[in-house]
Amino acid sequence: MLKNDLFLKALKGETVQRPPVWMMRQAGRYLPEFRALRDKYDFFTRCETPELAAEITVQPIRRIAPDAAILFSDILVVPRAMGIHVELKDNLGPIIPDPIRTMEQVNQVFVPDVNETLGYVFDAVKLTKEMLNDEVPLIGFAGSPWTIFCYAVEGKGSKSFDTAKGFCFSNPVAAHTLLQKITDTTILYLKEKVKSGVNAVQIFDSWGGMLSPVDYQEFSWKYINQIVDALAEITPVIVFGKGCWFALNEMGKSKASALGVDWTCSARNARYLSGGNVTLQGNFDPSRLLSPIPTIKKMVHEMIDEFGKDKYVVNLGHGILPNIPVDHAKAFIDAVKEYGQ
């Protein structure tokens, strides 16, 4: 039994004394102990070595004590397992040297045996669960099919992903074939993560906001919803789409246990658009953690007042920035714990 199950209670919509809190990318570069490991081991070595991934996952639990841990990994482990070559370059982010631009290339991408190709992730889950010792729940995650597709087709990060979008519009059969392969792999991957011990999963649709509302339904939500339907029977599923406020109504009708909201969407609008019944997560602007600590605490309390303490998970509206002082990150967590006292 978990010693702190506040996060899981909030995902079920149960009444709580205070909302739970965690931060996207909380196992990350703002922590000096993370940077020490980063300087010793390259990125994919950290992802693929269960002992390192588990250690990085629990670092923020020791340091800032959020109500949930999120497994240290990366959304790009999935395309790598599907035969897409991915490199990570310092200061450039992910690079796919041979981006997918033809049906012939799509046909070469395969749905793998996830235990063979991603077994190291499941080992990391099991090891992390041991290290957490039932203190807090563990979240597993994956990128949305559309977000993975963006990297696979564009070949790198982008401000607009015009090449990826253009591929969808000029070659829709190939695009949908690739999106379905990514979806099928992601379902297998997340199911295995649940079997290995994660208590909930989150789908990150980082680039969903690049699409128009109509195109979002066709090229992103349709595939996310397949994942939600496949996983909802066995675990709570959180869907976070950055810039996807326009899809909150559709998302609110799904089997998702919670919907993430970024900082451009107010609590009131998020509750209204999502139908008012689903748990919401978010939406503190990560840059706001550079504010003075008293300001952070005041803003966190105001944010909880706006969302309401029930059916709510306190989080940032995107991942924590590398330049955030640790005491500011801790102040964010502590502010939630002090709420209503």
Short mmCIF file of C-alpha atoms in Angstrom, two decimals:
data_model
loop_
_atom_site.label_atom_id
_atom_site.label_comp_id
_atom_site.label_asym_id
_atom_site.label_seq_id
_atom_site.Cartn_x
_atom_site.Cartn_y
_atom_site.Cartn_z
CA MET A 1 0.00 0.00 0.00
CA LEU A 2 1.24 3.48 -0.90
CA LYS A 3 2.07 5.73 2.05
CA ASN A 4 1.01 8.76 0.01
CA ASP A 5 -1.82 8.07 -2.47
CA LEU A 6 -3.07 11.65 -2.81
CA PHE A 7 -2.20 11.74 -6.50
CA LEU A 8 -4.19 8.58 -7.27
CA LYS A 9 -7.14 9.86 -5.22
CA ALA A 10 -7.18 13.07 -7.26
CA LEU A 11 -7.13 11.06 -10.51
CA LYS A 12 -10.20 9.15 -9.26
CA GLY A 13 -11.93 12.44 -8.43
CA GLU A 14 -12.08 11.71 -4.70
CA THR A 15 -12.29 14.48 -2.10
CA VAL A 16 -8.87 15.37 -0.68
CA GLN A 17 -7.51 17.59 2.10
CA ARG A 18 -5.27 19.33 -0.43
CA PRO A 19 -4.44 18.68 -4.08
CA PRO A 20 -1.37 16.57 -4.94
CA VAL A 21 1.64 18.14 -6.66
CA TRP A 22 4.42 17.02 -9.00
CA MET A 23 6.33 18.75 -11.81
CA MET A 24 6.90 17.76 -15.39
CA ARG A 25 10.63 17.14 -15.95
CA GLN A 26 11.13 17.14 -12.17
CA ALA A 27 13.91 14.55 -12.67
CA GLY A 28 16.06 17.00 -14.55
CA ARG A 29 18.72 19.57 -15.13
CA TYR A 30 17.81 22.03 -12.37
CA LEU A 31 19.13 19.48 -9.82
CA PRO A 32 22.90 19.50 -9.24
CA GLU A 33 22.91 15.74 -8.58
CA PHE A 34 21.29 15.21 -12.00
CA ARG A 35 23.93 17.37 -13.68
CA ALA A 36 26.67 15.33 -11.99
CA LEU A 37 25.35 12.15 -13.66
CA ARG A 38 24.81 13.96 -16.95
CA ASP A 39 28.46 14.97 -17.00
CA LYS A 40 29.48 11.31 -16.59
CA TYR A 41 27.05 9.49 -18.89
CA ASP A 42 25.52 10.40 -22.25
CA PHE A 43 21.75 10.77 -22.56
CA PHE A 44 20.74 7.39 -23.95
CA THR A 45 23.14 5.61 -21.57
CA ARG A 46 21.20 7.21 -18.71
CA CYS A 47 17.89 6.13 -20.26
CA GLU A 48 19.07 2.60 -21.03
CA THR A 49 20.81 1.82 -17.72
CA PRO A 50 18.06 0.89 -15.22
CA GLU A 51 20.23 1.80 -12.18
CA LEU A 52 20.87 5.30 -13.55
CA ALA A 53 17.26 5.87 -14.66
CA ALA A 54 15.97 4.76 -11.25
CA GLU A 55 18.46 6.93 -9.36
CA ILE A 56 17.54 10.00 -11.46
CA THR A 57 13.82 9.28 -10.92
CA VAL A 58 14.14 9.31 -7.12
CA GLN A 59 16.48 12.34 -6.88
CA PRO A 60 13.62 14.90 -6.76
CA ILE A 61 11.68 12.74 -4.30
CA ARG A 62 14.57 13.07 -1.85
CA ARG A 63 15.22 16.72 -2.59
CA ILE A 64 11.84 18.46 -3.03
CA ALA A 65 9.37 15.68 -2.00
CA PRO A 66 6.54 15.89 -4.57
CA ASP A 67 3.50 13.59 -4.29
CA ALA A 68 4.46 11.45 -7.31
CA ALA A 69 7.59 10.32 -9.15
CA ILE A 70 7.84 10.23 -12.95
CA LEU A 71 10.17 7.68 -14.49
CA PHE A 72 13.28 9.19 -16.05
CA SER A 73 13.20 8.25 -19.72
CA ASP A 74 12.49 9.95 -23.05
CA ILE A 75 9.67 9.90 -25.58
CA LEU A 76 12.21 9.03 -28.31
CA VAL A 77 12.96 5.57 -26.91
CA VAL A 78 9.80 4.47 -28.79
CA PRO A 79 10.87 5.47 -32.34
CA ARG A 80 14.34 4.05 -31.61
CA ALA A 81 12.69 0.72 -30.80
CA MET A 82 10.80 0.92 -34.12
CA GLY A 83 13.97 1.06 -36.21
CA ILE A 84 14.15 4.86 -36.55
CA HIS A 85 17.68 6.06 -35.86
CA VAL A 86 17.69 8.90 -33.30
CA GLU A 87 20.68 10.89 -32.08
CA LEU A 88 20.71 13.41 -29.27
CA LYS A 89 23.06 16.33 -29.80
CA ASP A 90 23.97 18.80 -27.05
CA ASN A 91 22.20 22.13 -27.48
CA LEU A 92 20.47 20.85 -30.62
CA GLY A 93 18.09 18.31 -29.13
CA PRO A 94 16.99 15.19 -31.01
CA ILE A 95 18.21 14.62 -34.56
CA ILE A 96 16.87 11.97 -36.94
CA PRO A 97 19.58 11.85 -39.65
CA ASP A 98 17.32 9.98 -42.12
CA PRO A 99 13.87 11.57 -41.68
CA ILE A 100 10.83 9.73 -43.01
CA ARG A 101 9.51 11.33 -46.20
CA THR A 102 8.19 8.42 -48.34
CA MET A 103 5.81 5.45 -48.11
CA GLU A 104 8.80 3.17 -48.71
CA GLN A 105 10.44 4.50 -45.53
CA VAL A 106 7.17 4.15 -43.60
CA ASN A 107 7.03 0.48 -44.65
CA GLN A 108 10.48 -0.10 -43.15
CA VAL A 109 9.32 1.12 -39.71
CA PHE A 110 8.11 -1.82 -37.61
CA VAL A 111 6.04 -2.49 -34.50
CA PRO A 112 8.63 -4.15 -32.27
CA ASP A 113 8.55 -6.76 -29.52
CA VAL A 114 8.68 -4.18 -26.72
CA ASN A 115 10.20 -6.62 -24.24
CA GLU A 116 13.14 -7.15 -26.57
CA THR A 117 13.65 -3.51 -27.57
CA LEU A 118 12.49 -1.62 -24.46
CA GLY A 119 13.13 -4.14 -21.68
CA TYR A 120 15.55 -1.71 -20.03
CA VAL A 121 12.64 0.68 -19.36
CA PHE A 122 10.62 -2.04 -17.62
CA ASP A 123 13.67 -3.01 -15.58
CA ALA A 124 14.03 0.66 -14.59
CA VAL A 125 10.37 0.71 -13.48
CA LYS A 126 10.87 -2.33 -11.24
CA LEU A 127 14.07 -0.95 -9.76
CA THR A 128 12.51 2.48 -9.17
CA LYS A 129 9.54 0.89 -7.40
CA GLU A 130 11.97 -0.85 -5.04
CA MET A 131 13.82 2.40 -4.36
CA LEU A 132 10.60 4.36 -3.80
CA ASN A 133 9.51 1.77 -1.21
CA ASP A 134 5.82 2.70 -1.62
CA GLU A 135 6.46 6.31 -0.55
CA VAL A 136 4.70 7.81 -3.60
CA PRO A 137 3.15 6.57 -6.87
CA LEU A 138 5.24 6.22 -10.03
CA ILE A 139 4.13 7.70 -13.36
CA GLY A 140 5.15 6.20 -16.69
CA PHE A 141 4.86 8.20 -19.89
CA ALA A 142 5.03 8.24 -23.67
CA GLY A 143 4.92 10.87 -26.37
CA SER A 144 1.73 11.16 -28.38
CA PRO A 145 1.88 9.50 -31.80
CA TRP A 146 1.67 12.94 -33.46
CA THR A 147 4.58 14.32 -31.41
CA ILE A 148 6.77 11.28 -32.24
CA PHE A 149 5.69 11.58 -35.88
CA CYS A 150 6.79 15.25 -35.88
CA TYR A 151 10.36 14.33 -34.95
CA ALA A 152 10.46 11.31 -37.27
CA VAL A 153 9.37 13.32 -40.33
CA GLU A 154 10.86 16.74 -39.58
CA GLY A 155 14.16 15.16 -38.52
CA LYS A 156 14.69 17.64 -35.68
CA GLY A 157 12.91 20.09 -33.41
CA SER A 158 11.05 22.94 -35.11
CA LYS A 159 9.01 26.04 -34.31
CA SER A 160 6.24 25.01 -36.72
CA PHE A 161 6.82 21.42 -37.98
CA ASP A 162 5.77 22.48 -41.49
CA THR A 163 7.50 19.48 -43.09
CA ALA A 164 5.67 17.03 -40.81
CA LYS A 165 2.35 18.77 -41.45
CA GLY A 166 3.04 18.93 -45.18
CA PHE A 167 3.66 15.16 -45.23
CA CYS A 168 0.24 14.61 -43.62
CA PHE A 169 -1.53 16.78 -46.17
CA SER A 170 0.37 15.62 -49.28
CA ASN A 171 0.70 11.95 -48.38
CA PRO A 172 -2.11 11.15 -45.91
CA VAL A 173 -2.05 7.38 -46.45
CA ALA A 174 1.64 7.16 -45.53
CA ALA A 175 1.13 9.57 -42.62
CA HIS A 176 -1.75 7.58 -41.14
CA THR A 177 0.15 4.32 -41.63
CA LEU A 178 3.10 5.69 -39.64
CA LEU A 179 0.85 7.22 -36.96
CA GLN A 180 -0.91 3.87 -36.51
CA LYS A 181 2.40 1.99 -36.15
CA ILE A 182 3.52 4.48 -33.49
CA THR A 183 0.14 4.11 -31.73
CA ASP A 184 0.30 0.30 -31.73
CA THR A 185 3.85 0.36 -30.33
CA THR A 186 2.92 2.93 -27.67
CA ILE A 187 -0.02 0.83 -26.46
CA LEU A 188 2.20 -2.25 -26.11
CA TYR A 189 4.88 -0.15 -24.39
CA LEU A 190 2.58 1.48 -21.85
CA LYS A 191 0.77 -1.77 -21.05
CA GLU A 192 4.11 -3.36 -20.25
CA LYS A 193 5.05 -0.36 -18.08
CA VAL A 194 1.84 -0.89 -16.10
CA LYS A 195 2.64 -4.60 -15.72
CA SER A 196 6.09 -3.61 -14.46
CA GLY A 197 4.56 -1.43 -11.74
CA VAL A 198 3.77 2.17 -12.77
CA ASN A 199 0.67 3.53 -11.02
CA ALA A 200 -0.47 5.88 -13.81
CA VAL A 201 0.62 6.97 -17.29
CA GLN A 202 0.83 10.32 -19.02
CA ILE A 203 0.74 10.99 -22.76
CA PHE A 204 2.70 14.11 -23.77
CA ASP A 205 1.35 15.79 -26.90
CA SER A 206 4.05 18.45 -27.01
CA TRP A 207 3.35 19.53 -30.61
CA GLY A 208 -0.42 19.09 -30.78
CA GLY A 209 -0.88 22.86 -30.65
CA MET A 210 0.79 23.11 -34.09
CA LEU A 211 -2.34 21.67 -35.72
CA SER A 212 -5.66 23.37 -36.47
CA PRO A 213 -8.61 22.02 -34.45
CA VAL A 214 -9.86 20.00 -37.45
CA ASP A 215 -6.44 18.56 -38.28
CA TYR A 216 -5.84 17.85 -34.58
CA GLN A 217 -8.82 15.47 -34.56
CA GLU A 218 -7.53 13.61 -37.61
CA PHE A 219 -3.78 13.46 -36.99
CA SER A 220 -3.44 13.55 -33.20
CA TRP A 221 -6.51 13.03 -31.03
CA LYS A 222 -7.76 10.00 -32.98
CA TYR A 223 -4.53 8.19 -32.09
CA ILE A 224 -4.23 9.45 -28.50
CA ASN A 225 -7.78 8.27 -27.87
CA GLN A 226 -6.88 4.75 -29.06
CA ILE A 227 -4.15 4.72 -26.40
CA VAL A 228 -6.53 6.06 -23.73
CA ASP A 229 -9.13 3.40 -24.59
CA ALA A 230 -6.53 0.62 -24.49
CA LEU A 231 -5.04 1.71 -21.14
CA ALA A 232 -7.97 3.15 -19.17
CA GLU A 233 -9.13 -0.30 -18.02
CA ILE A 234 -5.81 -1.02 -16.32
CA THR A 235 -4.46 2.36 -15.13
CA PRO A 236 -5.33 6.06 -14.85
CA VAL A 237 -4.30 7.97 -18.00
CA ILE A 238 -3.39 11.66 -18.08
CA VAL A 239 -3.36 13.46 -21.43
CA PHE A 240 -1.30 16.63 -21.70
CA GLY A 241 -1.51 18.54 -24.95
CA LYS A 242 0.53 21.74 -25.05
CA GLY A 243 -1.44 24.49 -26.78
CA CYS A 244 -4.41 22.14 -27.21
CA TRP A 245 -7.06 24.03 -25.21
CA PHE A 246 -9.33 23.79 -28.27
CA ALA A 247 -9.47 20.00 -27.84
CA LEU A 248 -10.36 19.98 -24.12
CA ASN A 249 -14.06 19.41 -24.83
CA GLU A 250 -13.36 16.31 -26.91
CA MET A 251 -10.73 15.11 -24.43
CA GLY A 252 -13.21 15.57 -21.57
CA LYS A 253 -15.54 13.01 -23.18
CA SER A 254 -12.79 10.36 -23.28
CA LYS A 255 -11.79 7.78 -20.67
CA ALA A 256 -8.79 9.90 -19.60
CA SER A 257 -8.58 10.29 -15.81
CA ALA A 258 -7.02 13.75 -16.06
CA LEU A 259 -6.20 16.43 -18.61
CA GLY A 260 -3.11 18.60 -18.46
CA VAL A 261 -3.45 22.32 -19.12
CA ASP A 262 -0.72 24.76 -20.11
CA TRP A 263 -0.36 28.28 -18.73
CA THR A 264 -2.17 29.96 -21.66
CA CYS A 265 -5.51 28.46 -20.58
CA SER A 266 -7.13 29.77 -17.40
CA ALA A 267 -8.55 27.43 -14.75
CA ARG A 268 -12.05 28.73 -15.45
CA ASN A 269 -11.79 28.12 -19.20
CA ALA A 270 -10.23 24.68 -18.67
CA ARG A 271 -13.07 23.61 -16.34
CA TYR A 272 -15.69 24.97 -18.74
CA LEU A 273 -14.16 23.52 -21.93
CA SER A 274 -13.51 20.07 -20.41
CA GLY A 275 -17.10 19.76 -19.17
CA GLY A 276 -16.33 20.31 -15.49
CA ASN A 277 -16.17 16.64 -14.44
CA VAL A 278 -12.65 15.51 -15.27
CA THR A 279 -9.58 16.04 -13.07
CA LEU A 280 -7.34 18.82 -14.42
CA GLN A 281 -3.57 19.14 -14.05
CA GLY A 282 -1.41 22.26 -14.40
CA ASN A 283 -0.92 25.07 -15.22
CA PHE A 284 1.79 27.22 -13.55
CA ASP A 285 4.05 29.00 -16.05
CA PRO A 286 7.51 27.34 -15.59
CA SER A 287 9.21 30.75 -15.99
CA ARG A 288 7.23 31.98 -12.99
CA LEU A 289 9.47 29.80 -10.79
CA LEU A 290 12.05 32.55 -11.28
CA SER A 291 9.79 34.87 -9.23
CA PRO A 292 10.70 35.60 -5.58
CA ILE A 293 9.67 32.72 -3.29
CA PRO A 294 6.86 34.66 -1.52
CA THR A 295 5.38 35.45 -4.96
CA ILE A 296 5.56 31.78 -6.01
CA LYS A 297 3.73 30.69 -2.85
CA LYS A 298 1.04 33.36 -3.25
CA MET A 299 0.48 32.48 -6.91
CA VAL A 300 0.28 28.74 -6.17
CA HIS A 301 -2.42 29.34 -3.54
CA GLU A 302 -4.34 31.56 -5.96
CA MET A 303 -4.06 28.87 -8.65
CA ILE A 304 -5.49 26.21 -6.30
CA ASP A 305 -8.32 28.57 -5.38
CA GLU A 306 -9.11 29.00 -9.08
CA PHE A 307 -9.06 25.29 -9.97
CA GLY A 308 -10.52 24.11 -6.64
CA LYS A 309 -8.75 21.57 -4.42
CA ASP A 310 -10.69 18.53 -5.71
CA LYS A 311 -10.29 16.94 -9.15
CA TYR A 312 -7.05 18.84 -9.46
CA VAL A 313 -3.34 17.98 -9.64
CA VAL A 314 -0.97 20.92 -9.15
CA ASN A 315 1.73 21.02 -11.82
CA LEU A 316 3.53 23.33 -14.19
CA GLY A 317 2.09 24.17 -17.59
CA HIS A 318 5.14 22.52 -19.20
CA GLY A 319 8.47 21.08 -18.01
CA ILE A 320 10.59 22.79 -15.35
CA LEU A 321 13.37 24.93 -16.85
CA PRO A 322 17.04 24.03 -16.26
CA ASN A 323 17.83 27.44 -14.70
CA ILE A 324 15.29 27.24 -11.84
CA PRO A 325 16.93 27.41 -8.38
CA VAL A 326 16.24 24.25 -6.36
CA ASP A 327 14.82 26.27 -3.46
CA HIS A 328 12.29 27.85 -5.83
CA ALA A 329 11.22 24.39 -7.07
CA LYS A 330 10.88 23.29 -3.44
CA ALA A 331 8.87 26.43 -2.62
CA PHE A 332 6.40 25.45 -5.37
CA ILE A 333 5.94 21.98 -3.82
CA ASP A 334 5.84 23.33 -0.25
CA ALA A 335 3.22 25.95 -1.15
CA VAL A 336 0.82 23.15 -2.13
CA LYS A 337 1.53 21.22 1.07
CA GLU A 338 0.85 24.37 3.11
CA TYR A 339 -2.45 25.06 1.32
CA GLY A 340 -5.40 25.37 3.67
CA GLN A 341 -3.26 25.05 6.80
#
